[in-house]
JSON list of C-alpha atoms in Angstrom, two decimals:
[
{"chain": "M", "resi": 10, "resn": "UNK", "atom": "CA", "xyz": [12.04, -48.01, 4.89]},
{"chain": "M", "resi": 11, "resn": "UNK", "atom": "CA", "xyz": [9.99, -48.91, 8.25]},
{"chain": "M", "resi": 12, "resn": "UNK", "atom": "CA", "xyz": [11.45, -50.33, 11.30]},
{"chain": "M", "resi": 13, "resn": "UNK", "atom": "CA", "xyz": [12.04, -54.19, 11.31]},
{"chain": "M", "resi": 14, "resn": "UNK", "atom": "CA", "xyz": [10.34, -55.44, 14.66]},
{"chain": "M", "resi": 15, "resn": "UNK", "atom": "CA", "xyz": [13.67, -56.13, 16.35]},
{"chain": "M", "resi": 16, "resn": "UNK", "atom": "CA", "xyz": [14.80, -52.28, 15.91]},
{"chain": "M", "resi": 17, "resn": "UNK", "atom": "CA", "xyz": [11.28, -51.06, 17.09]},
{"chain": "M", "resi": 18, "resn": "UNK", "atom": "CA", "xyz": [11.87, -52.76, 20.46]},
{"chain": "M", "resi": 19, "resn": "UNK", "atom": "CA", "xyz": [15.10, -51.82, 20.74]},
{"chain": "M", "resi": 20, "resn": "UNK", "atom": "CA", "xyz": [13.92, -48.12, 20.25]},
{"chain": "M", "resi": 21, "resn": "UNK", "atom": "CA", "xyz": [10.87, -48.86, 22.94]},
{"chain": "M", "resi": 22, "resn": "UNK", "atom": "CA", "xyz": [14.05, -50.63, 25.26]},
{"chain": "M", "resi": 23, "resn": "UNK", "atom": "CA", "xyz": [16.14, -47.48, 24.79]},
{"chain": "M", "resi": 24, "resn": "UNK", "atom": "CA", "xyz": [13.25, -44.88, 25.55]},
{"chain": "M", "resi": 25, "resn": "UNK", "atom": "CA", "xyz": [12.20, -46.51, 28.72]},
{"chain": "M", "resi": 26, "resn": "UNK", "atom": "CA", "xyz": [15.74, -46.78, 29.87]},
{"chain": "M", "resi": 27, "resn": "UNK", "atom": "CA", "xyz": [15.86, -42.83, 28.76]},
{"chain": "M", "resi": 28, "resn": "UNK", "atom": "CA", "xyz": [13.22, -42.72, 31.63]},
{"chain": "M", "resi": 29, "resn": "UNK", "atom": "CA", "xyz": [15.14, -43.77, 34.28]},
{"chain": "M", "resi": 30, "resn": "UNK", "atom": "CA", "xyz": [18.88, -43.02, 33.61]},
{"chain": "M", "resi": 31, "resn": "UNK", "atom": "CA", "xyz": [21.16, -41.12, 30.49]},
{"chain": "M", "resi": 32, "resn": "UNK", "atom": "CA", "xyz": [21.26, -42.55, 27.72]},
{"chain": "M", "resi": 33, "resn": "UNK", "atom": "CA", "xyz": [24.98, -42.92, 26.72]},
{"chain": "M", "resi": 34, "resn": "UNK", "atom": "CA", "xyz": [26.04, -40.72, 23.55]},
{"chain": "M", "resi": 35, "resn": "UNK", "atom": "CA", "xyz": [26.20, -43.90, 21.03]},
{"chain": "M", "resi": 36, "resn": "UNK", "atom": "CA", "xyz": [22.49, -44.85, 22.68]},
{"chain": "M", "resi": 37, "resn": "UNK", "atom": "CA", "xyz": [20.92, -41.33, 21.95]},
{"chain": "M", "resi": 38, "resn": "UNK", "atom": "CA", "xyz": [22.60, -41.52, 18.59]},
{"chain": "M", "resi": 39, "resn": "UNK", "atom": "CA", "xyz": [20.97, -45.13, 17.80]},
{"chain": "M", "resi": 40, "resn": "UNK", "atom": "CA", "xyz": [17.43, -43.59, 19.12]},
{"chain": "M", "resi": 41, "resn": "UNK", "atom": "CA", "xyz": [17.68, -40.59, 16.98]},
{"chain": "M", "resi": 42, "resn": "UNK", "atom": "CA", "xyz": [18.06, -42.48, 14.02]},
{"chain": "M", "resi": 43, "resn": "UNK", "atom": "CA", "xyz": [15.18, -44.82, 14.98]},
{"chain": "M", "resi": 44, "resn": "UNK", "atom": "CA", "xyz": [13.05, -42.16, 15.19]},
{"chain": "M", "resi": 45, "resn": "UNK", "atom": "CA", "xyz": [14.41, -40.47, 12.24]},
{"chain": "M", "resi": 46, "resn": "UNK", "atom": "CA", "xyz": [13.48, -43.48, 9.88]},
{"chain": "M", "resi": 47, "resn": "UNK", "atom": "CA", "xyz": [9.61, -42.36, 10.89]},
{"chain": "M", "resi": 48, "resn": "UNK", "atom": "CA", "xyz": [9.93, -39.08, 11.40]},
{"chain": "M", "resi": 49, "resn": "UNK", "atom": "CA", "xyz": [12.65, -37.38, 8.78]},
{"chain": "M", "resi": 50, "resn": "UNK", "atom": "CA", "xyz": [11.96, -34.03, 10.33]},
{"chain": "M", "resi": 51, "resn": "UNK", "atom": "CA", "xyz": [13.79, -35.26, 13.80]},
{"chain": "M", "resi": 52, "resn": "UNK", "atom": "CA", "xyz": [17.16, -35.20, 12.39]},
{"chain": "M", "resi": 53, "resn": "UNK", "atom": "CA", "xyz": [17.85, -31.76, 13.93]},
{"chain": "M", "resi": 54, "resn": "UNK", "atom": "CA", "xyz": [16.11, -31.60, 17.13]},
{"chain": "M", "resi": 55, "resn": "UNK", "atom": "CA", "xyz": [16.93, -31.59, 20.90]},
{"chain": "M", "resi": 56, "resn": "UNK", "atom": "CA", "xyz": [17.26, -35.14, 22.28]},
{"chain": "M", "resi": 57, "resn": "UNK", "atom": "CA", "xyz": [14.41, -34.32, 24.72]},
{"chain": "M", "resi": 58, "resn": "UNK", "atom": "CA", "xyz": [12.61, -33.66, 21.42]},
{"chain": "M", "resi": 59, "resn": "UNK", "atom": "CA", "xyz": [12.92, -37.36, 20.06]},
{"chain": "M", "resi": 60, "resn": "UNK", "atom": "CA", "xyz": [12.20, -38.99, 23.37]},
{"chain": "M", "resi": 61, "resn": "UNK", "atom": "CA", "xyz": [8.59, -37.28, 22.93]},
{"chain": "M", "resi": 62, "resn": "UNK", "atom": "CA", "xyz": [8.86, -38.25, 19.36]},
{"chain": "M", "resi": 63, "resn": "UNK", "atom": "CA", "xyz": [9.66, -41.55, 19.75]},
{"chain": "M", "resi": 64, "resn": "UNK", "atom": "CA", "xyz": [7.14, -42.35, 22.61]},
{"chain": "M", "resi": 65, "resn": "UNK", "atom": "CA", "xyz": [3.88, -40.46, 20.36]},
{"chain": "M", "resi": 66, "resn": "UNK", "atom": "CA", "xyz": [5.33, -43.39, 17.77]},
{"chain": "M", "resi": 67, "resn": "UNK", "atom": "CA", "xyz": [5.50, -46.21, 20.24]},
{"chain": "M", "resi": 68, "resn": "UNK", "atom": "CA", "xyz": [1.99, -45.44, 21.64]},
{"chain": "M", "resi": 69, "resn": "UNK", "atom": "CA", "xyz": [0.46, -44.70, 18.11]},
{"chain": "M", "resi": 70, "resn": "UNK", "atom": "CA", "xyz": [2.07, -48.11, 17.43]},
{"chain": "M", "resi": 71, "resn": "UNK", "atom": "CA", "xyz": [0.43, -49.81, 20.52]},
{"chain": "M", "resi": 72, "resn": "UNK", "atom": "CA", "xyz": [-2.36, -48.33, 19.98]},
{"chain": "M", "resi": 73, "resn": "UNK", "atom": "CA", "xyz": [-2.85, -49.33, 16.29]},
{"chain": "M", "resi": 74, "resn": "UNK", "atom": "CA", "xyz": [-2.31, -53.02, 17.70]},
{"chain": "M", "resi": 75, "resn": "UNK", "atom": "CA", "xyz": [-4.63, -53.27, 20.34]},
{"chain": "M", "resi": 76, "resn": "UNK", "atom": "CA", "xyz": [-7.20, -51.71, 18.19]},
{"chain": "M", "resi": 77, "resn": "UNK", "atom": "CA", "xyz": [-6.19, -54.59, 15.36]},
{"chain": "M", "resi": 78, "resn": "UNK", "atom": "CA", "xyz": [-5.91, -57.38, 17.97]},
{"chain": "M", "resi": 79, "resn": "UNK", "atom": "CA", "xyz": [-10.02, -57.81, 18.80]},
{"chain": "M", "resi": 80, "resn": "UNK", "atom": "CA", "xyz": [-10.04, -58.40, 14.70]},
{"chain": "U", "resi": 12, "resn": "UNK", "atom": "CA", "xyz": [5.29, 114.04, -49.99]},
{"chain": "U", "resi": 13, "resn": "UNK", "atom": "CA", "xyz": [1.72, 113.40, -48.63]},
{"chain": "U", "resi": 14, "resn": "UNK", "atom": "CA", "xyz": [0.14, 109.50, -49.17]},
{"chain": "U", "resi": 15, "resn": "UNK", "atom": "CA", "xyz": [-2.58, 109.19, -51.00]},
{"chain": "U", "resi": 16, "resn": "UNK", "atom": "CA", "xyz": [-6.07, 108.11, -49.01]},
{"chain": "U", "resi": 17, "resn": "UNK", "atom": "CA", "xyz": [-6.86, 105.27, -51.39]},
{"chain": "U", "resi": 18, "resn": "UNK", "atom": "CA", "xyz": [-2.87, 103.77, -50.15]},
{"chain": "U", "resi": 19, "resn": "UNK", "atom": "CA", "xyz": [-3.54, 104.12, -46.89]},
{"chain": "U", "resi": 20, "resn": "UNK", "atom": "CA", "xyz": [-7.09, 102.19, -47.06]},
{"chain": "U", "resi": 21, "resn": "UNK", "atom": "CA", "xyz": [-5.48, 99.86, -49.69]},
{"chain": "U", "resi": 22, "resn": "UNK", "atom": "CA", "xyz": [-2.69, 99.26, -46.72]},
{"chain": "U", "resi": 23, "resn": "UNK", "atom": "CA", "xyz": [-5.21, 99.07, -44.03]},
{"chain": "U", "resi": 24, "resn": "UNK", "atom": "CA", "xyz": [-8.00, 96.77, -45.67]},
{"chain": "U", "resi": 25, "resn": "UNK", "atom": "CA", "xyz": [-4.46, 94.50, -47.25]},
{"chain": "U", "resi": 26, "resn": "UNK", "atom": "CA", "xyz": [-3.47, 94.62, -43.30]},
{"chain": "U", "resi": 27, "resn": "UNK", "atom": "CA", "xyz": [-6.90, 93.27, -42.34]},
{"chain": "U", "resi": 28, "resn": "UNK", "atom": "CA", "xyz": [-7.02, 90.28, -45.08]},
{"chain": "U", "resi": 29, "resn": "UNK", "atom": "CA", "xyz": [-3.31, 89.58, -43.71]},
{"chain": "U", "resi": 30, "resn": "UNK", "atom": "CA", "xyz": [-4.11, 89.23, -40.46]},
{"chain": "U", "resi": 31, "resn": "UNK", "atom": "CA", "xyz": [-7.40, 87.56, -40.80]},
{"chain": "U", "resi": 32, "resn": "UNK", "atom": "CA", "xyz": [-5.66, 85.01, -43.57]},
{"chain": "U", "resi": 33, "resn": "UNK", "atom": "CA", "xyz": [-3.37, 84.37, -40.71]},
{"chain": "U", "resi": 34, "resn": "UNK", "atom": "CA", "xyz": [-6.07, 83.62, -38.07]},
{"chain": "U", "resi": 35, "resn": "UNK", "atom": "CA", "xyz": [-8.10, 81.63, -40.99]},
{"chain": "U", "resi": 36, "resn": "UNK", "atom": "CA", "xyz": [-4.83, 79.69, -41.30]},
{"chain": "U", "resi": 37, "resn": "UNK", "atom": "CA", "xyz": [-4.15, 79.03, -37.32]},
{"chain": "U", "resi": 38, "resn": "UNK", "atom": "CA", "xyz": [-7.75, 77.95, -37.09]},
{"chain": "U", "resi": 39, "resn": "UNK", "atom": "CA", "xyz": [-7.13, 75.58, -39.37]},
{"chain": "U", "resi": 40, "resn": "UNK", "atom": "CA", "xyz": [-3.72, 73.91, -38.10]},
{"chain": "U", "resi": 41, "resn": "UNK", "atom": "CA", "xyz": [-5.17, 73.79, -34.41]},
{"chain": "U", "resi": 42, "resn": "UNK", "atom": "CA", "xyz": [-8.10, 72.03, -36.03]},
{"chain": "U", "resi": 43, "resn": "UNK", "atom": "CA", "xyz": [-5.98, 69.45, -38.01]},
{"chain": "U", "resi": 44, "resn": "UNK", "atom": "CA", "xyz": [-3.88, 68.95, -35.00]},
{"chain": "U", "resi": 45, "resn": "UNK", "atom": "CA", "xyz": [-7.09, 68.50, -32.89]},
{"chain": "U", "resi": 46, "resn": "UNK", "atom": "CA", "xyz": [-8.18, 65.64, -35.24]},
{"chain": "U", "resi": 47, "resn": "UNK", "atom": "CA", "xyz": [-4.25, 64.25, -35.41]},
{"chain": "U", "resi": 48, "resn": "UNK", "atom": "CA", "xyz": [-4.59, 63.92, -31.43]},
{"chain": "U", "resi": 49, "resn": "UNK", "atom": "CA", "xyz": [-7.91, 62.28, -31.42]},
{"chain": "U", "resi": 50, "resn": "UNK", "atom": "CA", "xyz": [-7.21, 59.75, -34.23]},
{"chain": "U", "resi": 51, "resn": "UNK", "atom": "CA", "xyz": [-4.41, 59.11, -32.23]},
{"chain": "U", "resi": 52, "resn": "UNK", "atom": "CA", "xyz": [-6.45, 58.78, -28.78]},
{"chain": "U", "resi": 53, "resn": "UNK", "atom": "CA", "xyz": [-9.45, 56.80, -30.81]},
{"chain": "U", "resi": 54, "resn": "UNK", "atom": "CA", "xyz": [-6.46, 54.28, -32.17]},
{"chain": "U", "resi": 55, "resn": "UNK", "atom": "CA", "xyz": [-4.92, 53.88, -28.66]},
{"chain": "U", "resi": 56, "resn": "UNK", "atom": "CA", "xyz": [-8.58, 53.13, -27.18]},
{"chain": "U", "resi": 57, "resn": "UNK", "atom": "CA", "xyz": [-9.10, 50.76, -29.96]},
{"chain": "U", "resi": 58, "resn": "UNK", "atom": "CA", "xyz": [-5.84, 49.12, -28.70]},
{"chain": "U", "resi": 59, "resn": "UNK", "atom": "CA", "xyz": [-7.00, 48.79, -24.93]},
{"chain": "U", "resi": 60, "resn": "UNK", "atom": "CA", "xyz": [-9.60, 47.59, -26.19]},
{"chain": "U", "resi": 61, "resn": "UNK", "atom": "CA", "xyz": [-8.46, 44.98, -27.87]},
{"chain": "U", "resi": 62, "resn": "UNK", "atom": "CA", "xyz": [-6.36, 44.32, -25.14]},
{"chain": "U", "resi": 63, "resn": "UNK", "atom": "CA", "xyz": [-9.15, 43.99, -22.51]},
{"chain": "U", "resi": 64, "resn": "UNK", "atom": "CA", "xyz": [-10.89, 41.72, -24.75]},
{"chain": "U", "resi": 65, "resn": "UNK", "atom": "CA", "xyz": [-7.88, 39.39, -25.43]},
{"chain": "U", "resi": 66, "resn": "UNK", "atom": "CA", "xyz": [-7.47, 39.53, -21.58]},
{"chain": "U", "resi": 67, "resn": "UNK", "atom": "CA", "xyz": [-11.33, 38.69, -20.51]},
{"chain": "U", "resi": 68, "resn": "UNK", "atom": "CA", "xyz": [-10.92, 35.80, -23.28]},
{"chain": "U", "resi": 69, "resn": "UNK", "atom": "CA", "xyz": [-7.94, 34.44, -20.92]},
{"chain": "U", "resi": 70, "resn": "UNK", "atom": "CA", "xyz": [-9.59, 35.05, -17.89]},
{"chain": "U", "resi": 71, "resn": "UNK", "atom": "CA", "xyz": [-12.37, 32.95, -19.28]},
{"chain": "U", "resi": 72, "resn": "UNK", "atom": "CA", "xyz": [-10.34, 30.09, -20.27]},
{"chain": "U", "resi": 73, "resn": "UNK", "atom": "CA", "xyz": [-8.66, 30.05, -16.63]},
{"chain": "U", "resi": 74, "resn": "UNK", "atom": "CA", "xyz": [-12.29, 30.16, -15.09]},
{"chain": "U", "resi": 75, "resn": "UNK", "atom": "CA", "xyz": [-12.92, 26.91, -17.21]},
{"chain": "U", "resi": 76, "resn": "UNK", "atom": "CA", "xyz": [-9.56, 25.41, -16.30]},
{"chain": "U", "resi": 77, "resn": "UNK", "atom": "CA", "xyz": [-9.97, 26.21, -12.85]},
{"chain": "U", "resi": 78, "resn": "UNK", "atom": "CA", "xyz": [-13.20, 25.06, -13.39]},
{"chain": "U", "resi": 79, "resn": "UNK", "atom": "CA", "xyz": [-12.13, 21.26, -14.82]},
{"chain": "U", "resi": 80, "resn": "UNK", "atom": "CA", "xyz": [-9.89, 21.28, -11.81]},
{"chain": "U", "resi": 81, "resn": "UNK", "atom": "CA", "xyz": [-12.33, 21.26, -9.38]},
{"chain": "U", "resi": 82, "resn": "UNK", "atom": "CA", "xyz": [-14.57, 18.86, -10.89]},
{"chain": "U", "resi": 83, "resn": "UNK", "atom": "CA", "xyz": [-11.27, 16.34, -11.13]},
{"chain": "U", "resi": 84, "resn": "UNK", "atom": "CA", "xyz": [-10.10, 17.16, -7.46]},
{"chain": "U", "resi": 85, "resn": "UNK", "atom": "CA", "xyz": [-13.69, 16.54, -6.50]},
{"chain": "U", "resi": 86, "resn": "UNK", "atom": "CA", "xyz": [-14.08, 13.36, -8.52]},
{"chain": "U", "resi": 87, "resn": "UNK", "atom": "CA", "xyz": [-10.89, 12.42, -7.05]},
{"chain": "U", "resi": 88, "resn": "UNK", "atom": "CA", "xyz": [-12.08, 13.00, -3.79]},
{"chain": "U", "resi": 89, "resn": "UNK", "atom": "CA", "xyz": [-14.95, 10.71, -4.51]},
{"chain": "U", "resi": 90, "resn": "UNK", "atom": "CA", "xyz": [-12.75, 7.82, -5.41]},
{"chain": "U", "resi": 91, "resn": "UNK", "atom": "CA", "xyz": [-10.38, 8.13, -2.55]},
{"chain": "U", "resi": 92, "resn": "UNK", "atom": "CA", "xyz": [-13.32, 8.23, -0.23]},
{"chain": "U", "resi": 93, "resn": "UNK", "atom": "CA", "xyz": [-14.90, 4.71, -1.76]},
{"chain": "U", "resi": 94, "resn": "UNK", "atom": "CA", "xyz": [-11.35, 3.11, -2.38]},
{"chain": "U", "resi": 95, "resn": "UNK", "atom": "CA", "xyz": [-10.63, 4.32, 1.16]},
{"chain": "U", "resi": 96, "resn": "UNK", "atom": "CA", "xyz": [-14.23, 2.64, 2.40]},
{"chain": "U", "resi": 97, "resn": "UNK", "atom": "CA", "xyz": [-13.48, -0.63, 0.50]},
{"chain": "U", "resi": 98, "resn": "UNK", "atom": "CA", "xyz": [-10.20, -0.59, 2.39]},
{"chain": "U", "resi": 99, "resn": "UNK", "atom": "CA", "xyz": [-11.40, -0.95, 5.89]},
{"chain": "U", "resi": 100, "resn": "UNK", "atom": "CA", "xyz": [-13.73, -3.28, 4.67]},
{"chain": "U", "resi": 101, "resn": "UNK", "atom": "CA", "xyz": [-11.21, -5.66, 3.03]},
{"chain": "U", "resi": 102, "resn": "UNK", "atom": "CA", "xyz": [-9.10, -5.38, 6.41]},
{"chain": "U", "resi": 103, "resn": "UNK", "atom": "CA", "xyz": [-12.49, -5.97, 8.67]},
{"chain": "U", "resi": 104, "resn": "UNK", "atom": "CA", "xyz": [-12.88, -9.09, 6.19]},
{"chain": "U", "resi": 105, "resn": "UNK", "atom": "CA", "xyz": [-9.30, -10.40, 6.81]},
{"chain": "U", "resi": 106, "resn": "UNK", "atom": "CA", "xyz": [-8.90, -9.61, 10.46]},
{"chain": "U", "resi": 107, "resn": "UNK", "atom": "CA", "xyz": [-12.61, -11.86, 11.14]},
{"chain": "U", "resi": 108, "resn": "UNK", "atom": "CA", "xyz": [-11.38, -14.42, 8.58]},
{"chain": "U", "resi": 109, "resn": "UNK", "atom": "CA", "xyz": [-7.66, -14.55, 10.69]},
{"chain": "U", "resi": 110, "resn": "UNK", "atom": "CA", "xyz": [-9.62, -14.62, 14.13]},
{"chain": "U", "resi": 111, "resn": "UNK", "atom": "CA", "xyz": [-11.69, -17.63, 12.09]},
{"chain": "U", "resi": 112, "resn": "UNK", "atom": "CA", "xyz": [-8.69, -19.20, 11.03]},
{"chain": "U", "resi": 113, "resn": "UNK", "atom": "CA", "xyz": [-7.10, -18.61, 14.81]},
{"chain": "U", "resi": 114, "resn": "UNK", "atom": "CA", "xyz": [-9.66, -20.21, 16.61]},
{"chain": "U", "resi": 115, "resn": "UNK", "atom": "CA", "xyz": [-10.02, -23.26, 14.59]},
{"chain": "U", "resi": 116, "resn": "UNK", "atom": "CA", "xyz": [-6.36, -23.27, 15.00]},
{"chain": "U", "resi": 117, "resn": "UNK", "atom": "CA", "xyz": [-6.17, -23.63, 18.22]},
{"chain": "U", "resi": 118, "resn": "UNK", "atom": "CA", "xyz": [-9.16, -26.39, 18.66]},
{"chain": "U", "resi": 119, "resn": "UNK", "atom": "CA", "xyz": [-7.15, -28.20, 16.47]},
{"chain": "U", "resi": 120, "resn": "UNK", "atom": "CA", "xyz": [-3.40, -27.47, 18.25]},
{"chain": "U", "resi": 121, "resn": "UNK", "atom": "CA", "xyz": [-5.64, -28.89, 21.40]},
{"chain": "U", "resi": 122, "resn": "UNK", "atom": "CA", "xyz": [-7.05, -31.85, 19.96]},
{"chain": "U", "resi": 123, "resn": "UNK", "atom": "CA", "xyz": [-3.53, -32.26, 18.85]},
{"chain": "U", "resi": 124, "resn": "UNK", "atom": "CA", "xyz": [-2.12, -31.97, 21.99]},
{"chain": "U", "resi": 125, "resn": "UNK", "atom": "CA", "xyz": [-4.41, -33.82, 23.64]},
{"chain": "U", "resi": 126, "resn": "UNK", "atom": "CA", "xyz": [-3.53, -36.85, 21.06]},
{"chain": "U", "resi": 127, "resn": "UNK", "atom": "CA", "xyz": [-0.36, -36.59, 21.55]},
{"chain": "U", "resi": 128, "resn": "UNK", "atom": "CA", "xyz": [-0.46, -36.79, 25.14]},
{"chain": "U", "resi": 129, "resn": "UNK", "atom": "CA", "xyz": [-1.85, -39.93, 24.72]},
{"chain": "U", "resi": 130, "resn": "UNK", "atom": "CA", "xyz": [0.35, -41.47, 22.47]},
{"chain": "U", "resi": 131, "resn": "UNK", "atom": "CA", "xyz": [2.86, -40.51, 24.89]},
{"chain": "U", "resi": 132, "resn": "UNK", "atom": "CA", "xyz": [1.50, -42.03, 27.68]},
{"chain": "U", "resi": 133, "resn": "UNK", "atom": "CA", "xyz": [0.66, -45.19, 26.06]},
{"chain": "U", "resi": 134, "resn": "UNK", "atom": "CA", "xyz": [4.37, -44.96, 24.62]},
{"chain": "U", "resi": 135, "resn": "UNK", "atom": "CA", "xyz": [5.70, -44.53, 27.70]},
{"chain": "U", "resi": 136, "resn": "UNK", "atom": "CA", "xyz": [4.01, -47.45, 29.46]},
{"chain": "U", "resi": 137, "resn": "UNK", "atom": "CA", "xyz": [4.95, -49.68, 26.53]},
{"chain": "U", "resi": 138, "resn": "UNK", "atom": "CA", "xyz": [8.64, -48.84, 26.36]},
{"chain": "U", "resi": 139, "resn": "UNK", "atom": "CA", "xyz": [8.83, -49.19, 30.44]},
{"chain": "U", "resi": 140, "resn": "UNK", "atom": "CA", "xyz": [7.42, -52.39, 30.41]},
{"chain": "U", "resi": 141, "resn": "UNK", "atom": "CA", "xyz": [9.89, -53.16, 27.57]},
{"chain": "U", "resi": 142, "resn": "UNK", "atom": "CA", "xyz": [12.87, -52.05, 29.40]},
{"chain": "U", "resi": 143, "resn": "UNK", "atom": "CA", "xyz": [11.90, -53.78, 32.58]},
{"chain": "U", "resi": 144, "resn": "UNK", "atom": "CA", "xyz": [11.48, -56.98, 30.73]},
{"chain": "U", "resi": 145, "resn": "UNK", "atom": "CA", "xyz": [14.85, -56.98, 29.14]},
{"chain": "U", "resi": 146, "resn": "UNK", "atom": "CA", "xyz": [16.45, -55.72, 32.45]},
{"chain": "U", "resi": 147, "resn": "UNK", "atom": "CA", "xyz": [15.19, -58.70, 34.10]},
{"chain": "U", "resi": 148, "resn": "UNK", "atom": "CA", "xyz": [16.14, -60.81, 31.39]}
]
């Protein structure tokens, strides 16, 4: 099942808070399983691992709707 | 009591076929024995032979056998050498198909990579502004 908008920002709000302070244990927990609902394979990985993860799926996402917005 | 002549030659000339019966008779033993001893000889060379012949017949088959070996342990050779020959080949193949594989590989682990990156970047810029909206807010 795909992330509803509201969880997709709160996983873009939680990575670019990751960016300038730690994430608290419950917040890294919440991101992981963000990212794990588009990426199954992330379940076991470093944190530092699903930060990149989850910022390659934000900025596919962007990307996907800037390229859709001129249509 | 004088002997009579005619005894005396009668002894003599009886003396004579006595001794030359005897002589008649070891002529003919050492004869007979002669031809015992070389029937005997002629039977034992008949038997060596034999035996030589039975022998050169082996020797003959070993020469063949030996022979058949040689022609195996050379075709053997042969194959070894070609099976050995497609070998390398096989392995030269692989190890140009695995440099192949390797370099197409990496051009795509770069162009990857290079995606990636900027996914990442345009992730990152998205999720900041994000985060600095809602801090404000």
């Amino acid at each position: 099942m795909p992330l509803t908008p509201a969880q997709f920002e709160r996983m873009e709000y939680l990575l670019g808070k990751a960016q300038h302070t730690s994430l608290a244990p419950n917040e890294q927990d919440e991101l992981r399983r963000y990212v794990v609902v588009e990426q199954p394979g992330a379940e076991d990985v470093t944190f530092e691992t699903v930060v990149t993860l989850g910022l390659i799926i934000v900025g596919a996402y962007l990307l996907y709707k800037y390229l859709e917005s001129p249509a | 009591m004088q002997i009579p002549d005619q005894w005396v030659g009668a002894l003599v000339v009886g003396l004579i076929i006595l001794v030359l019966g005897q002589l008649v008779l070891s002529c003919r033993a050492y004869y007979q024995y002669k031809d015992d001893v070389r029937n005997q000889i002629d039977g034992k060379i008949g038997n060596i032979a034999t035996s030589l012949e039975n022998l050169n017949a082996k020797i003959e088959n070993c020469t063949i056998r030996i022979e058949n070996i040689y022609a195996r342990l050379e075709s053997f050779e042969n194959k070894y050498d070609r099976a050995d020959k497609e070998l390398w080949n096989r392995a030269d193949q692989i190890e140009r198909r695995l440099q192949d594989k390797n370099s197409q590989l990496k051009e795509e682990l770069l162009t990857l990579q290079t995606t990636s990156d900027l996914l990442m970047k345009a992730g990152l810029a998205g999720s900041e502004d994000i985060y600095k909206k809602t801090k404000r807010g």
